[in-house]
mmCIF file of C-alpha atoms in Angstrom:
data_model
loop_
_atom_site.group_PDB
_atom_site.id
_atom_site.type_symbol
_atom_site.label_atom_id
_atom_site.label_comp_id
_atom_site.label_asym_id
_atom_site.label_seq_id
_atom_site.Cartn_x
_atom_site.Cartn_y
_atom_site.Cartn_z
ATOM 1 C CA MET A 208 136.075 80.206 182.225
ATOM 2 C CA ARG A 209 134.510 79.029 185.502
ATOM 3 C CA ALA A 210 134.635 75.389 186.618
ATOM 4 C CA THR A 211 134.094 73.228 189.696
ATOM 5 C CA LEU A 212 137.022 71.892 191.718
ATOM 6 C CA MET A 213 137.089 69.728 194.828
ATOM 7 C CA TYR A 214 139.811 70.370 197.404
ATOM 8 C CA GLY A 215 138.788 67.799 200.001
ATOM 9 C CA ALA A 216 135.818 66.428 201.883
ATOM 10 C CA GLY A 217 133.041 69.022 201.899
ATOM 11 C CA ASP A 218 135.206 71.553 200.061
ATOM 12 C CA VAL A 219 133.839 72.299 196.574
ATOM 13 C CA ARG A 220 134.698 75.596 194.884
ATOM 14 C CA VAL A 221 133.940 77.279 191.574
ATOM 15 C CA GLU A 222 137.037 79.006 190.233
ATOM 16 C CA ASP A 223 138.508 80.565 187.125
ATOM 17 C CA VAL A 224 140.420 78.026 185.013
ATOM 18 C CA PRO A 225 142.005 78.284 181.554
ATOM 19 C CA ASP A 226 139.565 78.292 178.648
ATOM 20 C CA PRO A 227 139.585 74.989 176.755
ATOM 21 C CA VAL A 228 141.341 75.000 173.379
ATOM 22 C CA LEU A 229 141.717 72.454 170.614
ATOM 23 C CA ARG A 230 144.856 70.429 171.313
ATOM 24 C CA ARG A 231 144.438 67.605 168.828
ATOM 25 C CA PRO A 232 142.669 67.395 165.450
ATOM 26 C CA THR A 233 140.147 64.935 166.913
ATOM 27 C CA ASP A 234 139.032 67.377 169.638
ATOM 28 C CA ALA A 235 135.880 69.465 169.913
ATOM 29 C CA ILE A 236 135.045 72.323 172.254
ATOM 30 C CA VAL A 237 131.583 72.047 173.836
ATOM 31 C CA ARG A 238 129.834 74.911 175.639
ATOM 32 C CA VAL A 239 127.977 73.268 178.518
ATOM 33 C CA LEU A 240 124.222 73.876 178.763
ATOM 34 C CA VAL A 241 123.456 71.478 181.623
ATOM 35 C CA SER A 242 125.483 69.196 183.860
ATOM 36 C CA CYS A 243 124.806 67.585 187.216
ATOM 37 C CA VAL A 244 126.148 66.148 190.453
ATOM 38 C CA CYS A 245 126.494 62.358 190.459
ATOM 39 C CA GLY A 246 125.969 60.102 193.457
ATOM 40 C CA SER A 247 129.514 58.872 192.877
ATOM 41 C CA ASP A 248 130.759 62.457 193.438
ATOM 42 C CA LEU A 249 129.508 62.136 196.994
ATOM 43 C CA TRP A 250 132.069 59.485 197.914
ATOM 44 C CA PRO A 251 135.056 61.890 197.603
ATOM 45 C CA TYR A 252 132.842 64.693 198.945
ATOM 46 C CA ALA A 253 132.565 62.632 202.138
ATOM 47 C CA SER A 254 136.106 61.330 202.426
ATOM 48 C CA MET A 255 138.653 63.082 200.182
ATOM 49 C CA ALA A 256 141.854 64.121 201.954
ATOM 50 C CA PRO A 257 142.701 67.839 201.585
ATOM 51 C CA VAL A 258 144.815 68.706 198.539
ATOM 52 C CA GLU A 259 146.621 71.868 197.494
ATOM 53 C CA HIS A 260 145.440 71.724 193.902
ATOM 54 C CA GLY A 261 141.767 70.926 193.447
ATOM 55 C CA SER A 262 140.406 68.135 191.253
ATOM 56 C CA ARG A 263 138.189 69.103 188.314
ATOM 57 C CA MET A 264 134.707 67.670 188.805
ATOM 58 C CA GLY A 265 131.824 66.437 186.672
ATOM 59 C CA HIS A 266 131.423 63.630 184.168
ATOM 60 C CA GLU A 267 127.862 64.212 182.928
ATOM 61 C CA PHE A 268 127.174 67.107 180.566
ATOM 62 C CA LEU A 269 125.203 68.198 177.533
ATOM 63 C CA GLY A 270 126.052 71.222 175.436
ATOM 64 C CA VAL A 271 126.665 72.909 172.099
ATOM 65 C CA VAL A 272 129.630 72.289 169.812
ATOM 66 C CA GLU A 273 131.558 75.570 169.604
ATOM 67 C CA ASP A 274 134.632 74.424 167.663
ATOM 68 C CA ILE A 275 135.990 71.268 166.054
ATOM 69 C CA GLY A 276 139.415 69.944 165.124
ATOM 70 C CA ALA A 277 140.500 69.317 161.550
ATOM 71 C CA ASP A 278 139.834 65.557 161.726
ATOM 72 C CA VAL A 279 136.320 65.765 163.199
ATOM 73 C CA THR A 280 133.899 64.708 160.479
ATOM 74 C CA THR A 281 130.523 63.901 162.066
ATOM 75 C CA LEU A 282 129.946 67.106 164.064
ATOM 76 C CA LYS A 283 129.595 70.767 163.221
ATOM 77 C CA ARG A 284 129.462 73.989 165.173
ATOM 78 C CA GLY A 285 126.033 74.502 166.706
ATOM 79 C CA ASP A 286 125.193 70.812 167.175
ATOM 80 C CA VAL A 287 123.572 70.006 170.529
ATOM 81 C CA VAL A 288 125.373 66.956 171.920
ATOM 82 C CA VAL A 289 125.363 64.690 174.950
ATOM 83 C CA ALA A 290 128.589 63.179 176.314
ATOM 84 C CA PRO A 291 128.800 59.786 178.030
ATOM 85 C CA PHE A 292 130.693 59.687 181.306
ATOM 86 C CA VAL A 293 133.904 58.484 179.675
ATOM 87 C CA TRP A 294 135.328 59.548 176.321
ATOM 88 C CA SER A 295 136.242 56.976 173.659
ATOM 89 C CA ASP A 296 137.067 56.645 169.983
ATOM 90 C CA ASN A 297 134.120 54.268 169.410
ATOM 91 C CA THR A 298 136.176 52.398 166.805
ATOM 92 C CA CYS A 299 138.684 50.172 168.658
ATOM 93 C CA ASP A 300 138.017 46.495 169.289
ATOM 94 C CA PHE A 301 136.645 47.118 172.785
ATOM 95 C CA CYS A 302 134.341 49.875 171.519
ATOM 96 C CA ARG A 303 133.084 47.730 168.654
ATOM 97 C CA ALA A 304 132.241 45.089 171.271
ATOM 98 C CA GLY A 305 130.144 47.648 173.155
ATOM 99 C CA LEU A 306 132.695 48.221 175.901
ATOM 100 C CA GLN A 307 133.602 51.875 175.380
ATOM 101 C CA THR A 308 134.603 52.162 179.043
ATOM 102 C CA SER A 309 137.634 50.014 178.109
ATOM 103 C CA CYS A 310 138.491 51.996 174.960
ATOM 104 C CA ARG A 311 142.175 51.714 174.055
ATOM 105 C CA HIS A 312 142.296 55.449 173.308
ATOM 106 C CA GLY A 313 139.737 56.763 175.812
ATOM 107 C CA GLY A 314 139.769 58.288 179.246
ATOM 108 C CA HIS A 315 137.935 60.076 182.022
ATOM 109 C CA TRP A 316 136.668 63.627 182.371
ATOM 110 C CA GLY A 317 138.645 65.803 184.747
ATOM 111 C CA ALA A 318 141.773 63.640 184.484
ATOM 112 C CA GLY A 319 145.092 64.957 183.191
ATOM 113 C CA ASP A 320 144.555 67.884 180.819
ATOM 114 C CA VAL A 321 140.887 67.038 180.159
ATOM 115 C CA ASP A 322 138.184 69.301 181.571
ATOM 116 C CA GLY A 323 135.442 68.181 183.940
ATOM 117 C CA GLY A 324 131.799 68.505 183.016
ATOM 118 C CA GLN A 325 130.826 70.847 185.866
ATOM 119 C CA GLY A 326 132.097 73.956 184.146
ATOM 120 C CA GLU A 327 131.281 76.416 181.402
ATOM 121 C CA ALA A 328 133.005 74.478 178.602
ATOM 122 C CA VAL A 329 134.828 71.217 177.944
ATOM 123 C CA ARG A 330 137.514 70.092 175.532
ATOM 124 C CA VAL A 331 136.243 66.746 174.251
ATOM 125 C CA PRO A 332 138.901 64.298 173.049
ATOM 126 C CA GLN A 333 137.904 61.763 170.360
ATOM 127 C CA ALA A 334 134.873 63.927 169.624
ATOM 128 C CA ASP A 335 133.513 61.848 166.730
ATOM 129 C CA GLY A 336 133.450 58.749 168.877
ATOM 130 C CA THR A 337 132.389 60.332 172.129
ATOM 131 C CA LEU A 338 129.629 62.821 171.391
ATOM 132 C CA VAL A 339 126.098 61.969 170.285
ATOM 133 C CA LYS A 340 123.989 64.609 168.554
ATOM 134 C CA VAL A 341 120.506 65.128 169.967
ATOM 135 C CA PRO A 342 117.830 66.715 167.728
ATOM 136 C CA VAL A 343 116.673 69.467 170.073
ATOM 137 C CA GLY A 344 117.332 73.148 170.558
ATOM 138 C CA GLU A 345 119.383 74.794 173.279
ATOM 139 C CA ASP A 346 116.226 75.703 175.201
ATOM 140 C CA SER A 347 114.454 72.326 174.925
ATOM 141 C CA GLU A 348 112.492 71.126 177.947
ATOM 142 C CA LEU A 349 114.005 67.699 177.262
ATOM 143 C CA LEU A 350 117.546 68.733 178.214
ATOM 144 C CA PRO A 351 117.378 67.221 181.745
ATOM 145 C CA ALA A 352 116.013 63.920 180.412
ATOM 146 C CA LEU A 353 118.635 63.824 177.660
ATOM 147 C CA LEU A 354 121.364 64.586 180.202
ATOM 148 C CA THR A 355 120.556 61.349 182.039
ATOM 149 C CA LEU A 356 121.911 59.511 178.976
ATOM 150 C CA SER A 357 125.355 60.652 180.114
ATOM 151 C CA ASP A 358 125.219 58.250 183.009
ATOM 152 C CA VAL A 359 122.328 57.327 185.302
ATOM 153 C CA MET A 360 119.772 56.172 182.732
ATOM 154 C CA CYS A 361 122.387 54.133 180.870
ATOM 155 C CA THR A 362 123.741 52.745 184.144
ATOM 156 C CA GLY A 363 120.303 51.602 185.278
ATOM 157 C CA HIS A 364 119.782 50.116 181.817
ATOM 158 C CA HIS A 365 123.120 48.291 182.063
ATOM 159 C CA ALA A 366 122.069 46.699 185.346
ATOM 160 C CA ALA A 367 118.865 45.445 183.724
ATOM 161 C CA VAL A 368 120.528 44.238 180.528
ATOM 162 C CA THR A 369 123.317 42.355 182.284
ATOM 163 C CA ALA A 370 120.802 40.752 184.669
ATOM 164 C CA GLY A 371 118.794 39.525 181.683
ATOM 165 C CA VAL A 372 115.579 41.396 182.442
ATOM 166 C CA ASP A 373 112.741 40.666 180.054
ATOM 167 C CA ALA A 374 109.004 40.029 180.146
ATOM 168 C CA ARG A 375 109.526 36.671 181.879
ATOM 169 C CA THR A 376 111.527 37.970 184.814
ATOM 170 C CA THR A 377 110.591 39.360 188.191
ATOM 171 C CA VAL A 378 112.947 42.092 189.330
ATOM 172 C CA THR A 379 114.207 43.586 192.585
ATOM 173 C CA VAL A 380 115.897 46.989 192.420
ATOM 174 C CA ILE A 381 118.071 47.787 195.446
ATOM 175 C CA GLY A 382 118.434 51.524 196.001
ATOM 176 C CA ASP A 383 116.098 54.478 195.509
ATOM 177 C CA GLY A 384 118.726 56.915 194.241
ATOM 178 C CA ALA A 385 118.854 58.225 190.689
ATOM 179 C CA VAL A 386 120.470 55.039 189.351
ATOM 180 C CA GLY A 387 117.983 52.822 191.179
ATOM 181 C CA LEU A 388 115.039 54.791 189.800
ATOM 182 C CA SER A 389 116.599 54.645 186.336
ATOM 183 C CA ALA A 390 116.892 50.873 186.783
ATOM 184 C CA VAL A 391 113.161 50.770 187.519
ATOM 185 C CA ILE A 392 112.537 52.642 184.249
ATOM 186 C CA ALA A 393 114.835 50.247 182.406
ATOM 187 C CA ALA A 394 113.232 47.123 183.863
ATOM 188 C CA LYS A 395 109.771 48.327 182.902
ATOM 189 C CA ARG A 396 110.977 49.284 179.434
ATOM 190 C CA LEU A 397 112.369 45.767 178.958
ATOM 191 C CA GLY A 398 109.012 44.264 179.840
ATOM 192 C CA ALA A 399 109.243 43.196 183.484
ATOM 193 C CA GLU A 400 105.758 43.105 184.961
ATOM 194 C CA ARG A 401 106.774 42.882 188.612
ATOM 195 C CA ILE A 402 109.414 45.284 189.906
ATOM 196 C CA ILE A 403 110.123 45.440 193.651
ATOM 197 C CA LEU A 404 111.921 48.621 194.690
ATOM 198 C CA MET A 405 113.891 48.466 197.941
ATOM 199 C CA GLY A 406 114.197 51.935 199.461
ATOM 200 C CA ARG A 407 113.062 53.836 202.509
ATOM 201 C CA HIS A 408 112.770 57.448 201.340
ATOM 202 C CA GLU A 409 109.068 57.964 200.783
ATOM 203 C CA GLY A 410 109.372 60.704 198.196
ATOM 204 C CA ARG A 411 111.783 58.654 196.131
ATOM 205 C CA THR A 412 109.858 55.396 196.365
ATOM 206 C CA ALA A 413 106.661 57.245 195.428
ATOM 207 C CA LEU A 414 108.454 58.438 192.300
ATOM 208 C CA GLY A 415 109.630 54.861 191.791
ATOM 209 C CA ARG A 416 106.027 53.700 191.733
ATOM 210 C CA ASP A 417 105.211 56.369 189.137
ATOM 211 C CA LEU A 418 108.125 55.151 187.028
ATOM 212 C CA GLY A 419 107.111 51.484 187.119
ATOM 213 C CA ALA A 420 107.755 49.830 190.481
ATOM 214 C CA THR A 421 104.903 47.530 191.461
ATOM 215 C CA ASP A 422 105.976 47.033 195.098
ATOM 216 C CA VAL A 423 108.099 48.934 197.595
ATOM 217 C CA VAL A 424 110.052 47.326 200.430
ATOM 218 C CA ALA A 425 111.308 49.785 203.028
ATOM 219 C CA GLU A 426 112.901 47.219 205.324
ATOM 220 C CA ARG A 427 116.645 46.569 205.148
ATOM 221 C CA GLY A 428 118.914 43.636 205.933
ATOM 222 C CA ASP A 429 117.338 40.344 206.928
ATOM 223 C CA GLU A 430 113.920 41.981 207.311
ATOM 224 C CA GLY A 431 114.124 43.310 203.769
ATOM 225 C CA VAL A 432 115.164 39.934 202.397
ATOM 226 C CA ALA A 433 112.278 38.253 204.222
ATOM 227 C CA ARG A 434 109.817 40.847 202.884
ATOM 228 C CA VAL A 435 110.886 40.328 199.267
ATOM 229 C CA ARG A 436 110.669 36.571 199.682
ATOM 230 C CA ASP A 437 107.190 36.938 201.176
ATOM 231 C CA LEU A 438 106.157 38.895 198.080
ATOM 232 C CA THR A 439 107.527 36.220 195.745
ATOM 233 C CA GLY A 440 106.208 33.048 197.288
ATOM 234 C CA GLY A 441 109.453 32.454 199.169
ATOM 235 C CA ASP A 442 111.665 32.276 196.077
ATOM 236 C CA GLY A 443 113.047 35.784 195.492
ATOM 237 C CA THR A 444 113.221 37.384 192.050
ATOM 238 C CA HIS A 445 114.846 36.231 188.821
ATOM 239 C CA ALA A 446 116.851 39.444 188.455
ATOM 240 C CA VAL A 447 118.268 41.785 191.083
ATOM 241 C CA LEU A 448 119.654 45.209 190.166
ATOM 242 C CA GLU A 449 122.108 46.372 192.855
ATOM 243 C CA CYS A 450 122.381 50.156 192.584
ATOM 244 C CA VAL A 451 123.931 51.180 195.905
ATOM 245 C CA GLY A 452 127.499 49.877 196.120
ATOM 246 C CA THR A 453 127.803 48.839 199.757
ATOM 247 C CA ARG A 454 128.544 45.370 201.093
ATOM 248 C CA ALA A 455 125.160 45.369 202.866
ATOM 249 C CA ALA A 456 123.464 46.018 199.533
ATOM 250 C CA VAL A 457 125.209 43.154 197.754
ATOM 251 C CA GLU A 458 124.433 40.839 200.682
ATOM 252 C CA THR A 459 120.778 41.823 200.346
ATOM 253 C CA ALA A 460 121.013 41.211 196.608
ATOM 254 C CA ILE A 461 122.217 37.658 197.180
ATOM 255 C CA GLY A 462 119.469 37.152 199.741
ATOM 256 C CA VAL A 463 116.617 38.212 197.449
ATOM 257 C CA THR A 464 117.822 36.441 194.300
ATOM 258 C CA ARG A 465 115.862 33.395 193.220
ATOM 259 C CA ASP A 466 117.954 30.227 192.768
ATOM 260 C CA GLY A 467 119.401 30.375 189.265
ATOM 261 C CA GLY A 468 118.916 34.137 189.188
ATOM 262 C CA VAL A 469 121.232 36.958 188.153
ATOM 263 C CA ILE A 470 122.486 40.050 190.002
ATOM 264 C CA GLY A 471 123.319 43.065 187.846
ATOM 265 C CA ARG A 472 125.664 45.119 189.998
ATOM 266 C CA VAL A 473 126.228 48.780 189.030
ATOM 267 C CA GLY A 474 126.544 50.564 192.389
ATOM 268 C CA ALA A 475 130.071 51.959 192.772
ATOM 269 C CA PRO A 476 131.471 49.321 195.183
ATOM 270 C CA GLN A 477 132.743 50.571 198.549
ATOM 271 C CA TYR A 478 133.894 47.088 199.546
ATOM 272 C CA THR A 479 136.591 44.642 198.442
ATOM 273 C CA ASP A 480 135.039 41.214 198.897
ATOM 274 C CA VAL A 481 131.712 39.613 198.001
ATOM 275 C CA PRO A 482 130.248 36.784 200.120
ATOM 276 C CA MET A 483 129.824 34.300 197.283
ATOM 277 C CA ASP A 484 130.336 31.247 199.471
ATOM 278 C CA PHE A 485 129.582 27.545 198.932
ATOM 279 C CA GLY A 486 125.924 28.061 199.760
ATOM 280 C CA THR A 487 125.664 30.718 197.047
ATOM 281 C CA LEU A 488 127.431 28.373 194.643
ATOM 282 C CA MET A 489 124.843 25.702 195.350
ATOM 283 C CA ARG A 490 122.082 28.175 194.444
ATOM 284 C CA ASN A 491 123.575 28.883 190.986
ATOM 285 C CA ILE A 492 123.455 32.627 191.413
ATOM 286 C CA THR A 493 125.303 34.729 188.843
ATOM 287 C CA LEU A 494 126.926 38.023 189.796
ATOM 288 C CA THR A 495 127.473 40.293 186.788
ATOM 289 C CA GLY A 496 127.199 43.969 185.865
ATOM 290 C CA GLY A 497 130.011 46.495 186.175
ATOM 291 C CA VAL A 498 130.614 49.974 184.893
ATOM 292 C CA ALA A 499 128.054 50.890 182.238
ATOM 293 C CA PRO A 500 129.311 51.519 178.703
ATOM 294 C CA ALA A 501 126.893 54.436 178.359
ATOM 295 C CA ARG A 502 128.069 55.263 174.822
ATOM 296 C CA ALA A 503 126.834 51.838 173.676
ATOM 297 C CA TYR A 504 123.292 52.504 174.891
ATOM 298 C CA ILE A 505 122.588 56.135 173.995
ATOM 299 C CA GLU A 506 121.245 55.601 170.464
ATOM 300 C CA ASP A 507 119.009 52.770 171.727
ATOM 301 C CA LEU A 508 117.466 54.834 174.539
ATOM 302 C CA LEU A 509 117.379 58.199 172.766
ATOM 303 C CA PRO A 510 114.125 57.694 170.775
ATOM 304 C CA ASP A 511 112.215 56.737 173.932
ATOM 305 C CA VAL A 512 113.444 59.872 175.688
ATOM 306 C CA LEU A 513 112.557 62.086 172.726
ATOM 307 C CA ASP A 514 108.987 60.775 172.415
ATOM 308 C CA GLY A 515 108.389 60.671 176.178
ATOM 309 C CA THR A 516 108.029 56.895 176.450
ATOM 310 C CA ILE A 517 110.484 57.117 179.336
ATOM 311 C CA GLN A 518 110.984 60.201 181.529
ATOM 312 C CA PRO A 519 114.317 59.812 183.317
ATOM 313 C CA GLY A 520 114.576 63.583 183.760
ATOM 314 C CA ARG A 521 112.201 63.230 186.706
ATOM 315 C CA VAL A 522 115.172 62.156 188.868
ATOM 316 C CA PHE A 523 116.260 65.806 188.988
ATOM 317 C CA ASP A 524 114.532 67.506 191.901
ATOM 318 C CA ARG A 525 116.757 70.553 192.370
ATOM 319 C CA THR A 526 118.422 72.983 189.978
ATOM 320 C CA VAL A 527 121.344 75.256 190.842
ATOM 321 C CA THR A 528 123.552 77.630 188.894
ATOM 322 C CA LEU A 529 127.218 76.847 188.448
ATOM 323 C CA ASP A 530 128.100 79.419 191.110
ATOM 324 C CA ASP A 531 125.861 77.579 193.590
ATOM 325 C CA VAL A 532 127.186 74.092 192.870
ATOM 326 C CA ALA A 533 128.646 73.717 196.389
ATOM 327 C CA ALA A 534 125.130 74.050 197.794
ATOM 328 C CA GLY A 535 124.000 71.393 195.325
ATOM 329 C CA TYR A 536 126.630 68.962 196.611
ATOM 330 C CA GLN A 537 125.599 69.635 200.204
ATOM 331 C CA SER A 538 121.899 69.139 199.488
ATOM 332 C CA MET A 539 122.584 65.735 197.929
ATOM 333 C CA ALA A 540 124.917 64.756 200.776
ATOM 334 C CA ASP A 541 122.187 65.731 203.257
ATOM 335 C CA ARG A 542 119.618 63.770 201.187
ATOM 336 C CA ARG A 543 117.567 66.915 200.753
ATOM 337 C CA ALA A 544 117.948 66.433 196.999
ATOM 338 C CA LEU A 545 117.791 63.273 194.907
ATOM 339 C CA LYS A 546 119.880 64.581 192.016
ATOM 340 C CA VAL A 547 120.980 68.146 191.313
ATOM 341 C CA LEU A 548 120.896 69.713 187.851
ATOM 342 C CA ILE A 549 123.400 72.473 187.115
ATOM 343 C CA ARG A 550 122.529 75.206 184.633
ATOM 344 C CA ARG A 551 124.862 78.020 183.639
#
């Protein structure tokens, strides 16, 4: 089959790789219908040192079950399924606590002998625990929206949940990428009436307004902090959803948080220290968040995607074939695309 491999910064190739086969009785083979490029893929795309053997890419995919192992009981051939961005048994103590990203028997796509999602098919370990059936056909117009349940929609939701967003909170979302826009959707869904989106790309912030943002702040740094405080009577917001992952973004998050407020941090951090100094301590700010246990949220969000209450599929603004995936990476790196959908 064909699959995507990365050989270094700016070097993405689609090559022939071995077809996936059942290795364990808990496996399933999924034929991929749609996958996508993640913002987190852009970090190695910008900085990965050259390697002789490429790394399999992709951790978001939706497809059709083609084969199942002898111990798989909840799936059958022909089921349309979505996969969260890590695989898990969904039964261990961490999974039962809603922390499937720490599953004792789970792992990551593209690691070891496990396929990546940006390919024609994937061997899915722990298939019963990992995969979630979606009640649509292979040609459904909802496939892009359902694909966001692999990662970005659940990640934005995680930021909002961990920051305690509800109808009583004002919210700042930092970042107008796909996760930031998903966080806007999540904050609105949880009842927040005021949602300030910090971003400077007009097309993206316009979409953010359509999805639920009530205000847009284009300024960054101290100017951005001052603008948010102006909009909130000088206090900042109760909840801040940090969806970028840079030190500047987390500094802004601290600056726009109301005393006693909570920061839900989900941006993949590209820094090693957080300036939570004595002054921050005196303001009783809580820093929480982390990697989103997407598997824990899919069943909760799925009905709203199916009935159109939320439309996270709008974050996709370019579609490429698998053979053109390198161009998809480049368009996201150049910020000519917000998020790229890959169809076979």
